[in-house]
mmCIF file of N, CA and C in Angstrom:
data_model
loop_
_atom_site.group_PDB
_atom_site.id
_atom_site.type_symbol
_atom_site.label_atom_id
_atom_site.label_comp_id
_atom_site.label_asym_id
_atom_site.label_seq_id
_atom_site.Cartn_x
_atom_site.Cartn_y
_atom_site.Cartn_z
ATOM 1 N N UNK I 1087 63.837 119.566 81.980
ATOM 2 C CA UNK I 1087 63.982 120.889 82.567
ATOM 3 C C UNK I 1087 64.778 120.736 83.855
ATOM 4 N N UNK I 1088 65.946 121.311 83.888
ATOM 5 C CA UNK I 1088 66.811 121.205 85.063
ATOM 6 C C UNK I 1088 66.695 122.453 85.917
ATOM 7 N N UNK I 1089 66.680 122.251 87.216
ATOM 8 C CA UNK I 1089 66.675 123.386 88.130
ATOM 9 C C UNK I 1089 68.102 123.872 88.336
ATOM 10 N N UNK I 1090 68.255 125.169 88.612
ATOM 11 C CA UNK I 1090 69.574 125.753 88.849
ATOM 12 C C UNK I 1090 70.170 125.201 90.142
ATOM 13 N N UNK I 1091 71.478 125.351 90.283
ATOM 14 C CA UNK I 1091 72.162 124.911 91.511
ATOM 15 C C UNK I 1091 71.537 125.579 92.737
ATOM 16 N N UNK I 1092 71.181 126.851 92.599
ATOM 17 C CA UNK I 1092 70.590 127.595 93.720
ATOM 18 C C UNK I 1092 69.278 126.948 94.160
ATOM 19 N N UNK I 1093 68.441 126.563 93.204
ATOM 20 C CA UNK I 1093 67.171 125.909 93.533
ATOM 21 C C UNK I 1093 67.433 124.533 94.147
ATOM 22 N N UNK I 1094 68.357 123.780 93.576
ATOM 23 C CA UNK I 1094 68.675 122.443 94.094
ATOM 24 C C UNK I 1094 69.147 122.549 95.542
ATOM 25 N N UNK I 1095 69.982 123.542 95.828
ATOM 26 C CA UNK I 1095 70.496 123.716 97.189
ATOM 27 C C UNK I 1095 69.391 124.105 98.170
ATOM 28 N N UNK I 1096 68.292 124.677 97.653
ATOM 29 C CA UNK I 1096 67.198 125.077 98.540
ATOM 30 C C UNK I 1096 66.197 123.944 98.792
ATOM 31 N N UNK I 1097 66.342 122.816 98.081
ATOM 32 C CA UNK I 1097 65.485 121.658 98.330
ATOM 33 C C UNK I 1097 65.722 121.158 99.748
ATOM 34 N N UNK I 1098 64.718 120.566 100.386
ATOM 35 C CA UNK I 1098 64.932 120.020 101.735
ATOM 36 C C UNK I 1098 66.097 119.028 101.730
ATOM 37 N N UNK I 1099 66.991 119.176 102.686
ATOM 38 C CA UNK I 1099 68.191 118.339 102.735
ATOM 39 C C UNK I 1099 67.853 116.864 102.939
ATOM 40 N N UNK I 1100 66.711 116.592 103.559
ATOM 41 C CA UNK I 1100 66.379 115.204 103.876
ATOM 42 C C UNK I 1100 65.552 114.503 102.789
ATOM 43 N N UNK I 1101 65.346 115.162 101.633
ATOM 44 C CA UNK I 1101 64.616 114.499 100.560
ATOM 45 C C UNK I 1101 65.496 113.388 99.989
ATOM 46 N N UNK I 1102 64.942 112.203 99.890
ATOM 47 C CA UNK I 1102 65.702 111.050 99.395
ATOM 48 C C UNK I 1102 65.997 111.203 97.913
ATOM 49 N N UNK I 1103 67.176 110.738 97.507
ATOM 50 C CA UNK I 1103 67.454 110.714 96.077
ATOM 51 C C UNK I 1103 66.584 109.634 95.447
ATOM 52 N N UNK I 1104 66.257 109.838 94.184
ATOM 53 C CA UNK I 1104 65.446 108.853 93.491
ATOM 54 C C UNK I 1104 64.534 109.494 92.477
ATOM 55 N N UNK I 1105 63.547 108.728 92.066
ATOM 56 C CA UNK I 1105 62.626 109.147 91.013
ATOM 57 C C UNK I 1105 61.244 109.359 91.626
ATOM 58 N N UNK I 1106 60.670 110.520 91.335
ATOM 59 C CA UNK I 1106 59.368 110.921 91.858
ATOM 60 C C UNK I 1106 58.422 111.219 90.701
ATOM 61 N N UNK I 1107 57.134 111.343 91.018
ATOM 62 C CA UNK I 1107 56.171 111.785 90.013
ATOM 63 C C UNK I 1107 55.321 112.899 90.590
ATOM 64 N N UNK I 1108 54.725 113.675 89.691
ATOM 65 C CA UNK I 1108 53.879 114.769 90.144
ATOM 66 C C UNK I 1108 53.390 115.597 88.982
ATOM 67 N N UNK I 1109 53.118 116.860 89.271
ATOM 68 C CA UNK I 1109 52.575 117.801 88.293
ATOM 69 C C UNK I 1109 53.560 118.939 88.066
ATOM 70 N N UNK I 1110 53.593 119.464 86.844
ATOM 71 C CA UNK I 1110 54.495 120.558 86.493
ATOM 72 C C UNK I 1110 53.768 121.565 85.616
ATOM 73 N N UNK I 1111 54.177 122.824 85.776
ATOM 74 C CA UNK I 1111 53.594 123.904 84.997
ATOM 75 C C UNK I 1111 54.700 124.880 84.624
ATOM 76 N N UNK I 1112 54.752 125.261 83.357
ATOM 77 C CA UNK I 1112 55.726 126.239 82.884
ATOM 78 C C UNK I 1112 55.009 127.579 82.766
ATOM 79 N N UNK I 1113 55.513 128.581 83.504
ATOM 80 C CA UNK I 1113 54.882 129.901 83.503
ATOM 81 C C UNK I 1113 53.436 129.787 83.952
ATOM 82 N N UNK I 1114 52.540 130.382 83.208
ATOM 83 C CA UNK I 1114 51.106 130.269 83.496
ATOM 84 C C UNK I 1114 50.430 129.303 82.532
ATOM 85 N N UNK I 1115 51.215 128.366 81.987
ATOM 86 C CA UNK I 1115 50.680 127.410 81.016
ATOM 87 C C UNK I 1115 49.874 126.305 81.666
ATOM 88 N N UNK I 1116 49.591 125.296 80.877
ATOM 89 C CA UNK I 1116 48.825 124.146 81.356
ATOM 90 C C UNK I 1116 49.668 123.320 82.319
ATOM 91 N N UNK I 1117 48.989 122.557 83.152
ATOM 92 C CA UNK I 1117 49.639 121.661 84.109
ATOM 93 C C UNK I 1117 49.743 120.280 83.457
ATOM 94 N N UNK I 1118 50.946 119.691 83.521
ATOM 95 C CA UNK I 1118 51.208 118.401 82.881
ATOM 96 C C UNK I 1118 51.783 117.411 83.886
ATOM 97 N N UNK I 1119 51.640 116.140 83.564
ATOM 98 C CA UNK I 1119 52.277 115.083 84.348
ATOM 99 C C UNK I 1119 53.790 115.224 84.207
ATOM 100 N N UNK I 1120 54.511 114.817 85.261
ATOM 101 C CA UNK I 1120 55.975 114.880 85.188
ATOM 102 C C UNK I 1120 56.594 113.778 86.029
ATOM 103 N N UNK I 1121 57.844 113.480 85.671
ATOM 104 C CA UNK I 1121 58.713 112.595 86.435
ATOM 105 C C UNK I 1121 59.906 113.445 86.845
ATOM 106 N N UNK I 1122 60.358 113.268 88.088
ATOM 107 C CA UNK I 1122 61.437 114.094 88.629
ATOM 108 C C UNK I 1122 62.553 113.199 89.146
ATOM 109 N N UNK I 1123 63.774 113.509 88.749
ATOM 110 C CA UNK I 1123 64.942 112.800 89.256
ATOM 111 C C UNK I 1123 65.680 113.715 90.222
ATOM 112 N N UNK I 1124 65.909 113.211 91.430
ATOM 113 C CA UNK I 1124 66.667 113.946 92.436
ATOM 114 C C UNK I 1124 67.892 113.103 92.761
ATOM 115 N N UNK I 1125 69.072 113.655 92.556
ATOM 116 C CA UNK I 1125 70.256 112.877 92.918
ATOM 117 C C UNK I 1125 71.492 113.220 92.132
ATOM 118 N N UNK I 1126 72.335 112.215 92.008
ATOM 119 C CA UNK I 1126 73.684 112.391 91.486
ATOM 120 C C UNK I 1126 73.846 111.852 90.069
ATOM 121 N N UNK I 1127 72.814 111.216 89.535
ATOM 122 C CA UNK I 1127 72.882 110.616 88.195
ATOM 123 C C UNK I 1127 74.161 109.799 88.030
ATOM 124 N N UNK I 1128 74.263 108.673 88.746
ATOM 125 C CA UNK I 1128 75.520 107.910 88.735
ATOM 126 C C UNK I 1128 75.964 107.469 87.343
ATOM 127 N N UNK I 1129 75.025 107.239 86.424
ATOM 128 C CA UNK I 1129 75.415 106.823 85.072
ATOM 129 C C UNK I 1129 76.286 107.892 84.417
ATOM 130 N N UNK I 1130 75.980 109.163 84.711
ATOM 131 C CA UNK I 1130 76.750 110.267 84.135
ATOM 132 C C UNK I 1130 77.830 110.787 85.071
ATOM 133 N N UNK I 1131 77.983 110.137 86.221
ATOM 134 C CA UNK I 1131 79.050 110.449 87.181
ATOM 135 C C UNK I 1131 79.048 111.921 87.605
ATOM 136 N N UNK I 1132 77.859 112.451 87.834
ATOM 137 C CA UNK I 1132 77.755 113.849 88.279
ATOM 138 C C UNK I 1132 78.427 114.023 89.633
ATOM 139 N N UNK I 1133 79.057 115.168 89.836
ATOM 140 C CA UNK I 1133 79.677 115.458 91.125
ATOM 141 C C UNK I 1133 78.805 116.409 91.946
ATOM 142 N N UNK I 1134 77.774 116.968 91.313
ATOM 143 C CA UNK I 1134 76.832 117.832 92.031
ATOM 144 C C UNK I 1134 75.454 117.217 91.954
ATOM 145 N N UNK I 1135 74.731 117.340 93.055
ATOM 146 C CA UNK I 1135 73.357 116.866 93.090
ATOM 147 C C UNK I 1135 72.534 117.666 92.083
ATOM 148 N N UNK I 1136 71.614 117.002 91.413
ATOM 149 C CA UNK I 1136 70.771 117.700 90.444
ATOM 150 C C UNK I 1136 69.304 117.325 90.670
ATOM 151 N N UNK I 1137 68.437 118.191 90.175
ATOM 152 C CA UNK I 1137 67.004 117.938 90.165
ATOM 153 C C UNK I 1137 66.548 118.193 88.740
ATOM 154 N N UNK I 1138 66.139 117.115 88.064
ATOM 155 C CA UNK I 1138 65.762 117.192 86.661
ATOM 156 C C UNK I 1138 64.296 116.799 86.514
ATOM 157 N N UNK I 1139 63.547 117.638 85.826
ATOM 158 C CA UNK I 1139 62.125 117.408 85.610
ATOM 159 C C UNK I 1139 61.891 116.987 84.170
ATOM 160 N N UNK I 1140 61.229 115.849 83.992
ATOM 161 C CA UNK I 1140 60.804 115.431 82.660
ATOM 162 C C UNK I 1140 59.299 115.644 82.594
ATOM 163 N N UNK I 1141 58.891 116.668 81.865
ATOM 164 C CA UNK I 1141 57.470 116.962 81.712
ATOM 165 C C UNK I 1141 56.929 116.064 80.603
ATOM 166 N N UNK I 1142 55.852 115.346 80.905
ATOM 167 C CA UNK I 1142 55.290 114.386 79.961
ATOM 168 C C UNK I 1142 54.348 115.148 79.022
ATOM 169 N N UNK I 1143 54.972 115.874 78.118
ATOM 170 C CA UNK I 1143 54.257 116.713 77.159
ATOM 171 C C UNK I 1143 55.270 117.181 76.114
ATOM 172 N N UNK I 1144 54.826 117.376 74.896
ATOM 173 C CA UNK I 1144 55.700 117.914 73.853
ATOM 174 C C UNK I 1144 55.385 119.391 73.679
ATOM 175 N N UNK I 1145 56.389 120.221 73.922
ATOM 176 C CA UNK I 1145 56.236 121.671 73.790
ATOM 177 C C UNK I 1145 56.656 122.101 72.384
ATOM 178 N N UNK I 1146 55.985 123.104 71.846
ATOM 179 C CA UNK I 1146 56.322 123.633 70.513
ATOM 180 C C UNK I 1146 57.635 124.408 70.547
ATOM 181 N N UNK I 1147 57.883 125.108 71.652
ATOM 182 C CA UNK I 1147 59.047 125.994 71.742
ATOM 183 C C UNK I 1147 59.844 125.697 73.011
ATOM 184 N N UNK I 1148 61.084 126.190 73.032
ATOM 185 C CA UNK I 1148 61.891 126.122 74.257
ATOM 186 C C UNK I 1148 61.254 126.998 75.321
ATOM 187 N N UNK I 1149 61.531 126.698 76.575
ATOM 188 C CA UNK I 1149 61.010 127.554 77.642
ATOM 189 C C UNK I 1149 62.109 127.954 78.621
ATOM 190 N N UNK I 1150 63.319 128.143 78.100
ATOM 191 C CA UNK I 1150 64.418 128.636 78.930
ATOM 192 C C UNK I 1150 64.026 129.962 79.572
ATOM 193 N N UNK I 1151 64.354 130.114 80.854
ATOM 194 C CA UNK I 1151 64.084 131.361 81.554
ATOM 195 C C UNK I 1151 62.683 131.461 82.128
ATOM 196 N N UNK I 1152 61.806 130.528 81.787
ATOM 197 C CA UNK I 1152 60.444 130.532 82.343
ATOM 198 C C UNK I 1152 60.463 129.973 83.759
ATOM 199 N N UNK I 1153 59.428 130.292 84.511
ATOM 200 C CA UNK I 1153 59.278 129.730 85.858
ATOM 201 C C UNK I 1153 58.684 128.338 85.729
ATOM 202 N N UNK I 1154 59.318 127.353 86.369
ATOM 203 C CA UNK I 1154 58.827 125.988 86.394
ATOM 204 C C UNK I 1154 58.311 125.708 87.796
ATOM 205 N N UNK I 1155 57.018 125.445 87.896
ATOM 206 C CA UNK I 1155 56.401 125.112 89.186
ATOM 207 C C UNK I 1155 56.105 123.618 89.197
ATOM 208 N N UNK I 1156 56.474 122.949 90.286
ATOM 209 C CA UNK I 1156 56.206 121.508 90.386
ATOM 210 C C UNK I 1156 55.568 121.184 91.730
ATOM 211 N N UNK I 1157 54.799 120.102 91.717
ATOM 212 C CA UNK I 1157 54.286 119.508 92.949
ATOM 213 C C UNK I 1157 54.671 118.038 92.895
ATOM 214 N N UNK I 1158 55.452 117.606 93.875
ATOM 215 C CA UNK I 1158 55.863 116.208 93.957
ATOM 216 C C UNK I 1158 54.771 115.456 94.718
ATOM 217 N N UNK I 1159 54.230 114.413 94.085
ATOM 218 C CA UNK I 1159 53.125 113.659 94.671
ATOM 219 C C UNK I 1159 53.604 112.356 95.303
ATOM 220 N N UNK I 1160 54.494 111.639 94.612
ATOM 221 C CA UNK I 1160 54.894 110.325 95.126
ATOM 222 C C UNK I 1160 56.263 109.904 94.637
ATOM 223 N N UNK I 1161 56.704 108.774 95.179
ATOM 224 C CA UNK I 1161 58.040 108.226 94.954
ATOM 225 C C UNK I 1161 57.914 106.960 94.118
ATOM 226 N N UNK I 1162 58.746 106.827 93.098
ATOM 227 C CA UNK I 1162 58.722 105.634 92.254
ATOM 228 C C UNK I 1162 59.804 104.643 92.666
ATOM 229 N N UNK I 1163 61.053 105.116 92.725
ATOM 230 C CA UNK I 1163 62.156 104.196 93.034
ATOM 231 C C UNK I 1163 63.393 104.981 93.459
ATOM 232 N N UNK I 1164 64.361 104.248 94.002
ATOM 233 C CA UNK I 1164 65.617 104.884 94.392
ATOM 234 C C UNK I 1164 66.495 105.105 93.160
ATOM 235 N N UNK I 1165 67.470 105.972 93.328
ATOM 236 C CA UNK I 1165 68.433 106.250 92.265
ATOM 237 C C UNK I 1165 69.359 105.047 92.123
ATOM 238 N N UNK I 1166 69.719 104.723 90.891
ATOM 239 C CA UNK I 1166 70.652 103.617 90.695
ATOM 240 C C UNK I 1166 71.476 103.845 89.445
ATOM 241 N N UNK I 1167 72.548 103.091 89.325
ATOM 242 C CA UNK I 1167 73.397 103.169 88.144
ATOM 243 C C UNK I 1167 72.911 102.146 87.126
ATOM 244 N N UNK I 1168 73.298 102.324 85.887
ATOM 245 C CA UNK I 1168 72.888 101.427 84.818
ATOM 246 C C UNK I 1168 74.109 100.972 84.047
ATOM 247 N N UNK I 1169 74.008 99.771 83.475
ATOM 248 C CA UNK I 1169 75.139 99.193 82.742
ATOM 249 C C UNK I 1169 75.269 99.773 81.344
ATOM 250 N N UNK I 1170 74.192 100.385 80.841
ATOM 251 C CA UNK I 1170 74.235 100.935 79.483
ATOM 252 C C UNK I 1170 73.211 102.061 79.353
ATOM 253 N N UNK I 1171 73.379 102.868 78.314
ATOM 254 C CA UNK I 1171 72.400 103.929 78.085
ATOM 255 C C UNK I 1171 71.043 103.326 77.717
ATOM 256 N N UNK I 1172 71.048 102.161 77.068
ATOM 257 C CA UNK I 1172 69.790 101.491 76.728
ATOM 258 C C UNK I 1172 69.018 101.103 77.989
ATOM 259 N N UNK I 1173 69.734 100.587 78.991
ATOM 260 C CA UNK I 1173 69.094 100.205 80.260
ATOM 261 C C UNK I 1173 68.544 101.437 80.978
ATOM 262 N N UNK I 1174 69.284 102.549 80.917
ATOM 263 C CA UNK I 1174 68.825 103.806 81.509
ATOM 264 C C UNK I 1174 67.551 104.285 80.803
ATOM 265 N N UNK I 1175 67.556 104.283 79.476
ATOM 266 C CA UNK I 1175 66.387 104.729 78.710
ATOM 267 C C UNK I 1175 65.180 103.848 79.012
ATOM 268 N N UNK I 1176 65.380 102.559 79.109
ATOM 269 C CA UNK I 1176 64.291 101.632 79.425
ATOM 270 C C UNK I 1176 63.701 101.931 80.796
ATOM 271 N N UNK I 1177 64.559 102.188 81.786
ATOM 272 C CA UNK I 1177 64.093 102.511 83.139
ATOM 273 C C UNK I 1177 63.311 103.825 83.131
ATOM 274 N N UNK I 1178 63.797 104.813 82.379
ATOM 275 C CA UNK I 1178 63.098 106.100 82.295
ATOM 276 C C UNK I 1178 61.711 105.891 81.694
ATOM 277 N N UNK I 1179 61.621 105.067 80.649
ATOM 278 C CA UNK I 1179 60.315 104.800 80.024
ATOM 279 C C UNK I 1179 59.370 104.114 81.013
ATOM 280 N N UNK I 1180 59.894 103.174 81.809
ATOM 281 C CA UNK I 1180 59.076 102.514 82.843
ATOM 282 C C UNK I 1180 58.632 103.527 83.899
ATOM 283 N N UNK I 1181 59.532 104.435 84.288
ATOM 284 C CA UNK I 1181 59.189 105.470 85.273
ATOM 285 C C UNK I 1181 58.057 106.356 84.750
ATOM 286 N N UNK I 1182 58.133 106.722 83.469
ATOM 287 C CA UNK I 1182 57.100 107.565 82.858
ATOM 288 C C UNK I 1182 55.751 106.846 82.879
ATOM 289 N N UNK I 1183 55.747 105.564 82.527
ATOM 290 C CA UNK I 1183 54.490 104.806 82.520
ATOM 291 C C UNK I 1183 53.911 104.698 83.932
ATOM 292 N N UNK I 1184 54.769 104.480 84.913
ATOM 293 C CA UNK I 1184 54.306 104.404 86.301
ATOM 294 C C UNK I 1184 53.738 105.749 86.753
ATOM 295 N N UNK I 1185 54.405 106.832 86.390
ATOM 296 C CA UNK I 1185 53.911 108.168 86.740
ATOM 297 C C UNK I 1185 52.541 108.404 86.126
ATOM 298 N N UNK I 1186 52.373 108.052 84.864
ATOM 299 C CA UNK I 1186 51.071 108.226 84.203
ATOM 300 C C UNK I 1186 49.979 107.456 84.939
ATOM 301 N N UNK I 1187 50.277 106.196 85.298
ATOM 302 C CA UNK I 1187 49.286 105.373 86.023
ATOM 303 C C UNK I 1187 48.911 106.028 87.358
ATOM 304 N N UNK I 1188 49.909 106.443 88.104
ATOM 305 C CA UNK I 1188 49.655 107.029 89.421
ATOM 306 C C UNK I 1188 48.878 108.340 89.324
ATOM 307 N N UNK I 1189 49.268 109.182 88.368
ATOM 308 C CA UNK I 1189 48.659 110.504 88.264
ATOM 309 C C UNK I 1189 47.244 110.468 87.699
ATOM 310 N N UNK I 1190 46.842 109.335 87.124
ATOM 311 C CA UNK I 1190 45.462 109.171 86.672
ATOM 312 C C UNK I 1190 44.518 108.805 87.817
ATOM 313 N N UNK I 1191 45.062 108.486 88.991
ATOM 314 C CA UNK I 1191 44.210 108.172 90.151
ATOM 315 C C UNK I 1191 43.482 109.442 90.593
ATOM 316 N N UNK I 1192 42.196 109.325 90.966
ATOM 317 C CA UNK I 1192 41.407 110.517 91.317
ATOM 318 C C UNK I 1192 42.058 111.397 92.385
ATOM 319 N N UNK I 1193 42.676 110.788 93.390
ATOM 320 C CA UNK I 1193 43.274 111.587 94.473
ATOM 321 C C UNK I 1193 44.472 112.396 93.993
ATOM 322 N N UNK I 1194 45.104 111.959 92.900
ATOM 323 C CA UNK I 1194 46.226 112.707 92.341
ATOM 324 C C UNK I 1194 45.766 113.686 91.269
ATOM 325 N N UNK I 1195 44.750 113.311 90.509
ATOM 326 C CA UNK I 1195 44.226 114.193 89.458
ATOM 327 C C UNK I 1195 43.728 115.516 90.024
ATOM 328 N N UNK I 1196 43.121 115.476 91.207
ATOM 329 C CA UNK I 1196 42.556 116.709 91.767
ATOM 330 C C UNK I 1196 43.637 117.744 92.079
ATOM 331 N N UNK I 1197 44.857 117.303 92.345
ATOM 332 C CA UNK I 1197 45.945 118.232 92.657
ATOM 333 C C UNK I 1197 46.409 119.011 91.417
ATOM 334 N N UNK I 1198 46.065 118.509 90.240
ATOM 335 C CA UNK I 1198 46.408 119.203 88.993
ATOM 336 C C UNK I 1198 45.757 120.586 88.947
ATOM 337 N N UNK I 1199 44.611 120.730 89.610
ATOM 338 C CA UNK I 1199 43.854 121.986 89.575
ATOM 339 C C UNK I 1199 44.202 122.933 90.721
ATOM 340 N N UNK I 1200 45.211 122.595 91.521
ATOM 341 C CA UNK I 1200 45.530 123.390 92.698
ATOM 342 C C UNK I 1200 45.894 124.825 92.315
ATOM 343 N N UNK I 1201 45.478 125.773 93.146
ATOM 344 C CA UNK I 1201 45.772 127.200 92.908
ATOM 345 C C UNK I 1201 47.273 127.492 92.881
ATOM 346 N N UNK I 1202 48.074 126.605 93.430
ATOM 347 C CA UNK I 1202 49.529 126.777 93.416
ATOM 348 C C UNK I 1202 50.033 127.055 92.001
ATOM 349 N N UNK I 1203 49.398 126.439 91.005
ATOM 350 C CA UNK I 1203 49.877 126.550 89.632
ATOM 351 C C UNK I 1203 49.449 127.829 88.933
ATOM 352 N N UNK I 1204 48.632 128.630 89.552
ATOM 353 C CA UNK I 1204 48.139 129.830 88.881
ATOM 354 C C UNK I 1204 48.798 131.064 89.480
ATOM 355 N N UNK I 1205 49.856 131.535 88.804
ATOM 356 C CA UNK I 1205 50.614 132.686 89.280
ATOM 357 C C UNK I 1205 49.772 133.945 89.143
ATOM 358 N N UNK I 1206 49.777 134.799 90.156
ATOM 359 C CA UNK I 1206 49.054 136.058 90.012
ATOM 360 C C UNK I 1206 49.704 136.915 88.925
ATOM 361 N N UNK I 1207 48.892 137.489 88.069
ATOM 362 C CA UNK I 1207 49.417 138.291 86.955
ATOM 363 C C UNK I 1207 50.150 139.527 87.474
ATOM 364 N N UNK I 1208 51.309 139.784 86.938
ATOM 365 C CA UNK I 1208 52.034 141.007 87.234
ATOM 366 C C UNK I 1208 52.716 141.052 88.589
ATOM 367 N N UNK I 1209 52.672 139.969 89.334
ATOM 368 C CA UNK I 1209 53.326 139.955 90.650
ATOM 369 C C UNK I 1209 54.710 139.326 90.522
ATOM 370 N N UNK I 1210 55.695 139.901 91.198
ATOM 371 C CA UNK I 1210 57.028 139.296 91.142
ATOM 372 C C UNK I 1210 57.015 137.929 91.857
ATOM 373 N N UNK I 1211 57.811 137.028 91.358
ATOM 374 C CA UNK I 1211 57.896 135.698 91.944
ATOM 375 C C UNK I 1211 59.333 135.472 92.394
ATOM 376 N N UNK I 1212 59.492 134.906 93.575
ATOM 377 C CA UNK I 1212 60.845 134.590 94.047
ATOM 378 C C UNK I 1212 61.404 133.435 93.234
ATOM 379 N N UNK I 1213 62.661 133.528 92.843
ATOM 380 C CA UNK I 1213 63.287 132.464 92.039
ATOM 381 C C UNK I 1213 64.039 131.523 92.934
#
């Protein structure tokens, strides 16, 4: 799930590029573990900074146009380039496993229940 350029530009300017972990919620759905990439994706030679969320869950349907709420809990590693797509995929799999381990810690699990994830019904939300 990629955030729009407008959302990326509103991120704090001093947030370090790299890989983070935390919690994500689509609309008023369940809260799931996630890994977040903030940066330039050097392997793909992006010219614009991006923020990409990998929700560790399999969804039945697309959720284009839904509100994606995230809470960033911790930092895994800095952004780096890879020699091959296989090396990139392997690193992503390691990042996912690290996120799962971290988010299973009691101090991180409790944040899954935060009221932040429960949008008030019928209220407009700023995008």
